[in-house]
């Protein structure tokens, strides 16, 4: 097994204004967008527990999922670190794994630090790691479960048949 499983499945952008970012991506023809606002996320940031509030949007361009992330508070996180250092932009590449423990074992053996992790409380584990010579700020590893796989298929299928109508679709 290589360190990371399969192809890049998602690219994530950190933004300060989700609605402005959605408008920009819609101008590129990417959609429809599935939007979740005001989500509470419990995680570990550089080993310390924290809780943030964020809004997310998901859409596909072909098989590649695009995620827009707006943190709504100033709690220290990988997102506030990124904004302070870089401003808005490409934050992460994400890999989805059916064997989260094996993937994290490979990450640990490679010596890649985990800088953001969680999801145990909601049944889908994730970890953001900092590999050397990385082309994005971090690499996300997300556990592929029946729920996450179903959501990925739902978003991809919606994009494949999208006719431009109903471009922003609230979830939750």
mmCIF file of C-alpha atoms in Angstrom:
data_model
loop_
_atom_site.group_PDB
_atom_site.id
_atom_site.type_symbol
_atom_site.label_atom_id
_atom_site.label_comp_id
_atom_site.label_asym_id
_atom_site.label_seq_id
_atom_site.Cartn_x
_atom_site.Cartn_y
_atom_site.Cartn_z
ATOM 1 C CA UNK A 1 0.000 0.000 0.000
ATOM 2 C CA UNK A 2 1.196 3.493 -0.758
ATOM 3 C CA UNK A 3 0.752 6.035 1.992
ATOM 4 C CA UNK A 4 -2.415 7.535 0.498
ATOM 5 C CA UNK A 5 -5.248 5.394 -0.880
ATOM 6 C CA UNK A 6 -6.293 5.897 -4.496
ATOM 7 C CA UNK A 7 -6.850 9.164 -6.321
ATOM 8 C CA UNK A 8 -7.542 12.611 -4.913
ATOM 9 C CA UNK A 9 -11.302 12.622 -4.374
ATOM 10 C CA UNK A 10 -11.874 16.181 -3.208
ATOM 11 C CA UNK A 11 -10.285 19.619 -3.155
ATOM 12 C CA UNK A 12 -11.161 21.970 -0.330
ATOM 13 C CA UNK A 13 -11.133 25.749 -0.323
ATOM 14 C CA UNK A 14 -11.212 27.892 2.799
ATOM 15 C CA UNK A 15 -13.295 31.013 2.284
ATOM 16 C CA UNK A 16 -14.434 33.978 4.365
ATOM 17 C CA UNK A 17 -17.749 34.508 2.563
ATOM 18 C CA UNK A 18 -19.463 31.304 1.512
ATOM 19 C CA UNK A 19 -22.111 33.027 -0.600
ATOM 20 C CA UNK A 20 -19.510 35.008 -2.561
ATOM 21 C CA UNK A 21 -17.493 31.829 -3.133
ATOM 22 C CA UNK A 22 -20.592 29.948 -4.293
ATOM 23 C CA UNK A 23 -21.357 32.702 -6.824
ATOM 24 C CA UNK A 24 -17.793 32.505 -8.205
ATOM 25 C CA UNK A 25 -17.942 28.715 -8.619
ATOM 26 C CA UNK A 26 -21.385 28.913 -10.221
ATOM 27 C CA UNK A 27 -19.929 31.326 -12.793
ATOM 28 C CA UNK A 28 -17.502 28.517 -13.679
ATOM 29 C CA UNK A 29 -20.438 26.174 -14.252
ATOM 30 C CA UNK A 30 -19.837 24.038 -11.157
ATOM 31 C CA UNK A 31 -22.956 22.942 -9.315
ATOM 32 C CA UNK A 32 -25.421 22.323 -7.940
ATOM 33 C CA UNK A 33 -24.118 23.144 -4.489
ATOM 34 C CA UNK A 34 -25.329 21.365 -1.368
ATOM 35 C CA UNK A 35 -24.956 23.776 1.542
ATOM 36 C CA UNK A 36 -24.884 23.102 5.286
ATOM 37 C CA UNK A 37 -24.732 26.142 7.577
ATOM 38 C CA UNK A 38 -23.926 26.590 11.241
ATOM 39 C CA UNK A 39 -22.458 23.132 11.834
ATOM 40 C CA UNK A 40 -20.698 22.454 15.118
ATOM 41 C CA UNK A 41 -17.541 20.398 14.719
ATOM 42 C CA UNK A 42 -15.632 18.874 17.623
ATOM 43 C CA UNK A 43 -12.033 18.101 16.699
ATOM 44 C CA UNK A 44 -8.424 18.033 17.861
ATOM 45 C CA UNK A 45 -6.224 20.866 16.611
ATOM 46 C CA UNK A 46 -2.532 20.047 16.908
ATOM 47 C CA UNK A 47 -3.394 17.608 19.680
ATOM 48 C CA UNK A 48 -5.697 19.916 21.663
ATOM 49 C CA UNK A 49 -9.488 19.543 21.816
ATOM 50 C CA UNK A 50 -11.551 22.311 20.256
ATOM 51 C CA UNK A 51 -14.947 23.054 18.824
ATOM 52 C CA UNK A 52 -15.719 25.290 15.854
ATOM 53 C CA UNK A 53 -18.783 26.443 13.966
ATOM 54 C CA UNK A 54 -18.567 26.222 10.204
ATOM 55 C CA UNK A 55 -20.608 26.270 7.029
ATOM 56 C CA UNK A 56 -19.819 23.923 4.145
ATOM 57 C CA UNK A 57 -20.820 23.540 0.530
ATOM 58 C CA UNK A 58 -20.245 20.523 -1.723
ATOM 59 C CA UNK A 59 -20.455 20.127 -5.500
ATOM 60 C CA UNK A 60 -18.759 18.027 -8.138
ATOM 61 C CA UNK A 61 -16.943 18.798 -11.329
ATOM 62 C CA UNK A 62 -16.866 15.410 -13.019
ATOM 63 C CA UNK A 63 -15.657 12.876 -10.465
ATOM 64 C CA UNK A 64 -13.821 15.509 -8.388
ATOM 65 C CA UNK A 65 -15.728 16.898 -5.421
ATOM 66 C CA UNK A 66 -15.187 20.531 -4.440
ATOM 67 C CA UNK A 67 -15.726 21.609 -0.826
ATOM 68 C CA UNK A 68 -16.025 25.205 0.339
ATOM 69 C CA UNK A 69 -15.375 25.766 4.057
ATOM 70 C CA UNK A 70 -16.186 28.900 6.024
ATOM 71 C CA UNK A 71 -15.325 28.856 9.714
ATOM 72 C CA UNK A 72 -17.777 31.168 11.463
ATOM 73 C CA UNK A 73 -15.766 31.815 14.615
ATOM 74 C CA UNK A 74 -12.142 32.587 15.475
ATOM 75 C CA UNK A 75 -11.344 29.428 17.427
ATOM 76 C CA UNK A 76 -7.814 28.315 16.506
ATOM 77 C CA UNK A 77 -7.994 25.631 13.811
ATOM 78 C CA UNK A 78 -6.321 24.578 10.574
ATOM 79 C CA UNK A 79 -8.741 26.929 8.838
ATOM 80 C CA UNK A 80 -7.909 30.053 10.871
ATOM 81 C CA UNK A 81 -4.186 29.224 10.529
ATOM 82 C CA UNK A 82 -4.560 29.000 6.765
ATOM 83 C CA UNK A 83 -6.514 32.245 6.461
ATOM 84 C CA UNK A 84 -3.962 34.122 8.580
ATOM 85 C CA UNK A 85 -1.034 32.817 6.509
ATOM 86 C CA UNK A 86 -2.557 32.762 3.015
ATOM 87 C CA UNK A 87 -5.985 34.336 2.838
ATOM 88 C CA UNK A 88 -8.719 32.445 1.026
ATOM 89 C CA UNK A 89 -7.857 29.639 -1.361
ATOM 90 C CA UNK A 90 -6.975 26.016 -1.968
ATOM 91 C CA UNK A 91 -6.480 24.411 1.428
ATOM 92 C CA UNK A 92 -6.559 20.651 1.067
ATOM 93 C CA UNK A 93 -6.613 17.600 -1.111
ATOM 94 C CA UNK A 94 -8.748 14.804 0.297
ATOM 95 C CA UNK A 95 -8.377 11.054 -0.003
ATOM 96 C CA UNK A 96 -11.190 8.713 1.010
ATOM 97 C CA UNK A 97 -10.288 5.406 2.606
ATOM 98 C CA UNK A 98 -12.262 2.294 3.452
ATOM 99 C CA UNK A 99 -9.525 1.240 5.919
ATOM 100 C CA UNK A 100 -8.931 4.350 8.005
ATOM 101 C CA UNK A 101 -6.745 2.549 10.565
ATOM 102 C CA UNK A 102 -4.387 1.142 7.909
ATOM 103 C CA UNK A 103 -4.132 4.513 6.163
ATOM 104 C CA UNK A 104 -3.373 6.284 9.433
ATOM 105 C CA UNK A 105 -0.783 3.597 10.214
ATOM 106 C CA UNK A 106 0.939 4.372 6.903
ATOM 107 C CA UNK A 107 0.783 8.112 7.670
ATOM 108 C CA UNK A 108 2.315 7.534 11.104
ATOM 109 C CA UNK A 109 5.054 5.293 9.654
ATOM 110 C CA UNK A 110 5.873 8.047 7.134
ATOM 111 C CA UNK A 111 6.209 10.546 9.981
ATOM 112 C CA UNK A 112 3.495 12.900 8.737
ATOM 113 C CA UNK A 113 2.084 14.993 11.589
ATOM 114 C CA UNK A 114 -1.660 14.973 12.190
ATOM 115 C CA UNK A 115 -2.764 18.584 12.672
ATOM 116 C CA UNK A 116 -6.570 18.266 12.696
ATOM 117 C CA UNK A 117 -8.679 15.207 13.455
ATOM 118 C CA UNK A 118 -12.019 14.043 14.729
ATOM 119 C CA UNK A 119 -15.300 12.563 13.630
ATOM 120 C CA UNK A 120 -15.444 9.701 16.100
ATOM 121 C CA UNK A 121 -18.535 11.285 17.670
ATOM 122 C CA UNK A 122 -20.439 11.231 14.349
ATOM 123 C CA UNK A 123 -19.194 7.925 12.927
ATOM 124 C CA UNK A 124 -16.903 9.239 10.183
ATOM 125 C CA UNK A 125 -13.301 9.739 11.207
ATOM 126 C CA UNK A 126 -11.062 12.265 9.486
ATOM 127 C CA UNK A 127 -7.508 13.503 9.845
ATOM 128 C CA UNK A 128 -5.622 16.331 8.200
ATOM 129 C CA UNK A 129 -1.905 15.669 7.846
ATOM 130 C CA UNK A 130 1.116 17.666 6.730
ATOM 131 C CA UNK A 131 3.264 15.571 4.404
ATOM 132 C CA UNK A 132 6.598 17.016 3.279
ATOM 133 C CA UNK A 133 6.702 18.859 -0.056
ATOM 134 C CA UNK A 134 2.939 19.109 -0.150
ATOM 135 C CA UNK A 135 1.181 20.952 -2.992
ATOM 136 C CA UNK A 136 -1.694 21.972 -0.660
ATOM 137 C CA UNK A 137 -1.591 23.226 2.914
ATOM 138 C CA UNK A 138 -2.786 19.854 4.220
ATOM 139 C CA UNK A 139 -3.997 16.482 3.018
ATOM 140 C CA UNK A 140 -7.285 15.240 4.411
ATOM 141 C CA UNK A 141 -7.945 11.568 4.974
ATOM 142 C CA UNK A 142 -11.630 10.756 5.389
ATOM 143 C CA UNK A 143 -13.127 7.449 6.364
ATOM 144 C CA UNK A 144 -15.345 6.121 3.596
ATOM 145 C CA UNK A 145 -18.463 4.709 5.239
ATOM 146 C CA UNK A 146 -21.865 3.821 3.853
ATOM 147 C CA UNK A 147 -23.044 7.352 4.730
ATOM 148 C CA UNK A 148 -20.065 9.227 3.264
ATOM 149 C CA UNK A 149 -20.035 7.061 0.132
ATOM 150 C CA UNK A 150 -23.764 7.652 -0.316
ATOM 151 C CA UNK A 151 -23.338 11.404 0.043
ATOM 152 C CA UNK A 152 -20.458 11.425 -2.447
ATOM 153 C CA UNK A 153 -22.578 9.525 -4.988
ATOM 154 C CA UNK A 154 -25.556 11.830 -4.388
ATOM 155 C CA UNK A 155 -23.483 14.997 -5.002
ATOM 156 C CA UNK A 156 -21.698 13.513 -8.043
ATOM 157 C CA UNK A 157 -24.935 12.292 -9.631
ATOM 158 C CA UNK A 158 -26.618 15.663 -9.092
ATOM 159 C CA UNK A 159 -23.748 17.395 -10.899
ATOM 160 C CA UNK A 160 -23.823 14.900 -13.777
ATOM 161 C CA UNK A 161 -27.472 15.641 -14.528
ATOM 162 C CA UNK A 162 -27.516 19.335 -13.526
ATOM 163 C CA UNK A 163 -29.270 21.639 -15.974
ATOM 164 C CA UNK A 164 -28.355 24.868 -14.174
ATOM 165 C CA UNK A 165 -31.584 25.098 -12.200
ATOM 166 C CA UNK A 166 -31.764 25.249 -8.400
ATOM 167 C CA UNK A 167 -28.014 25.944 -8.058
ATOM 168 C CA UNK A 168 -27.878 26.197 -4.243
ATOM 169 C CA UNK A 169 -29.594 23.456 -2.278
ATOM 170 C CA UNK A 170 -29.677 23.668 1.537
ATOM 171 C CA UNK A 171 -29.086 20.454 3.486
ATOM 172 C CA UNK A 172 -29.822 19.758 7.116
#
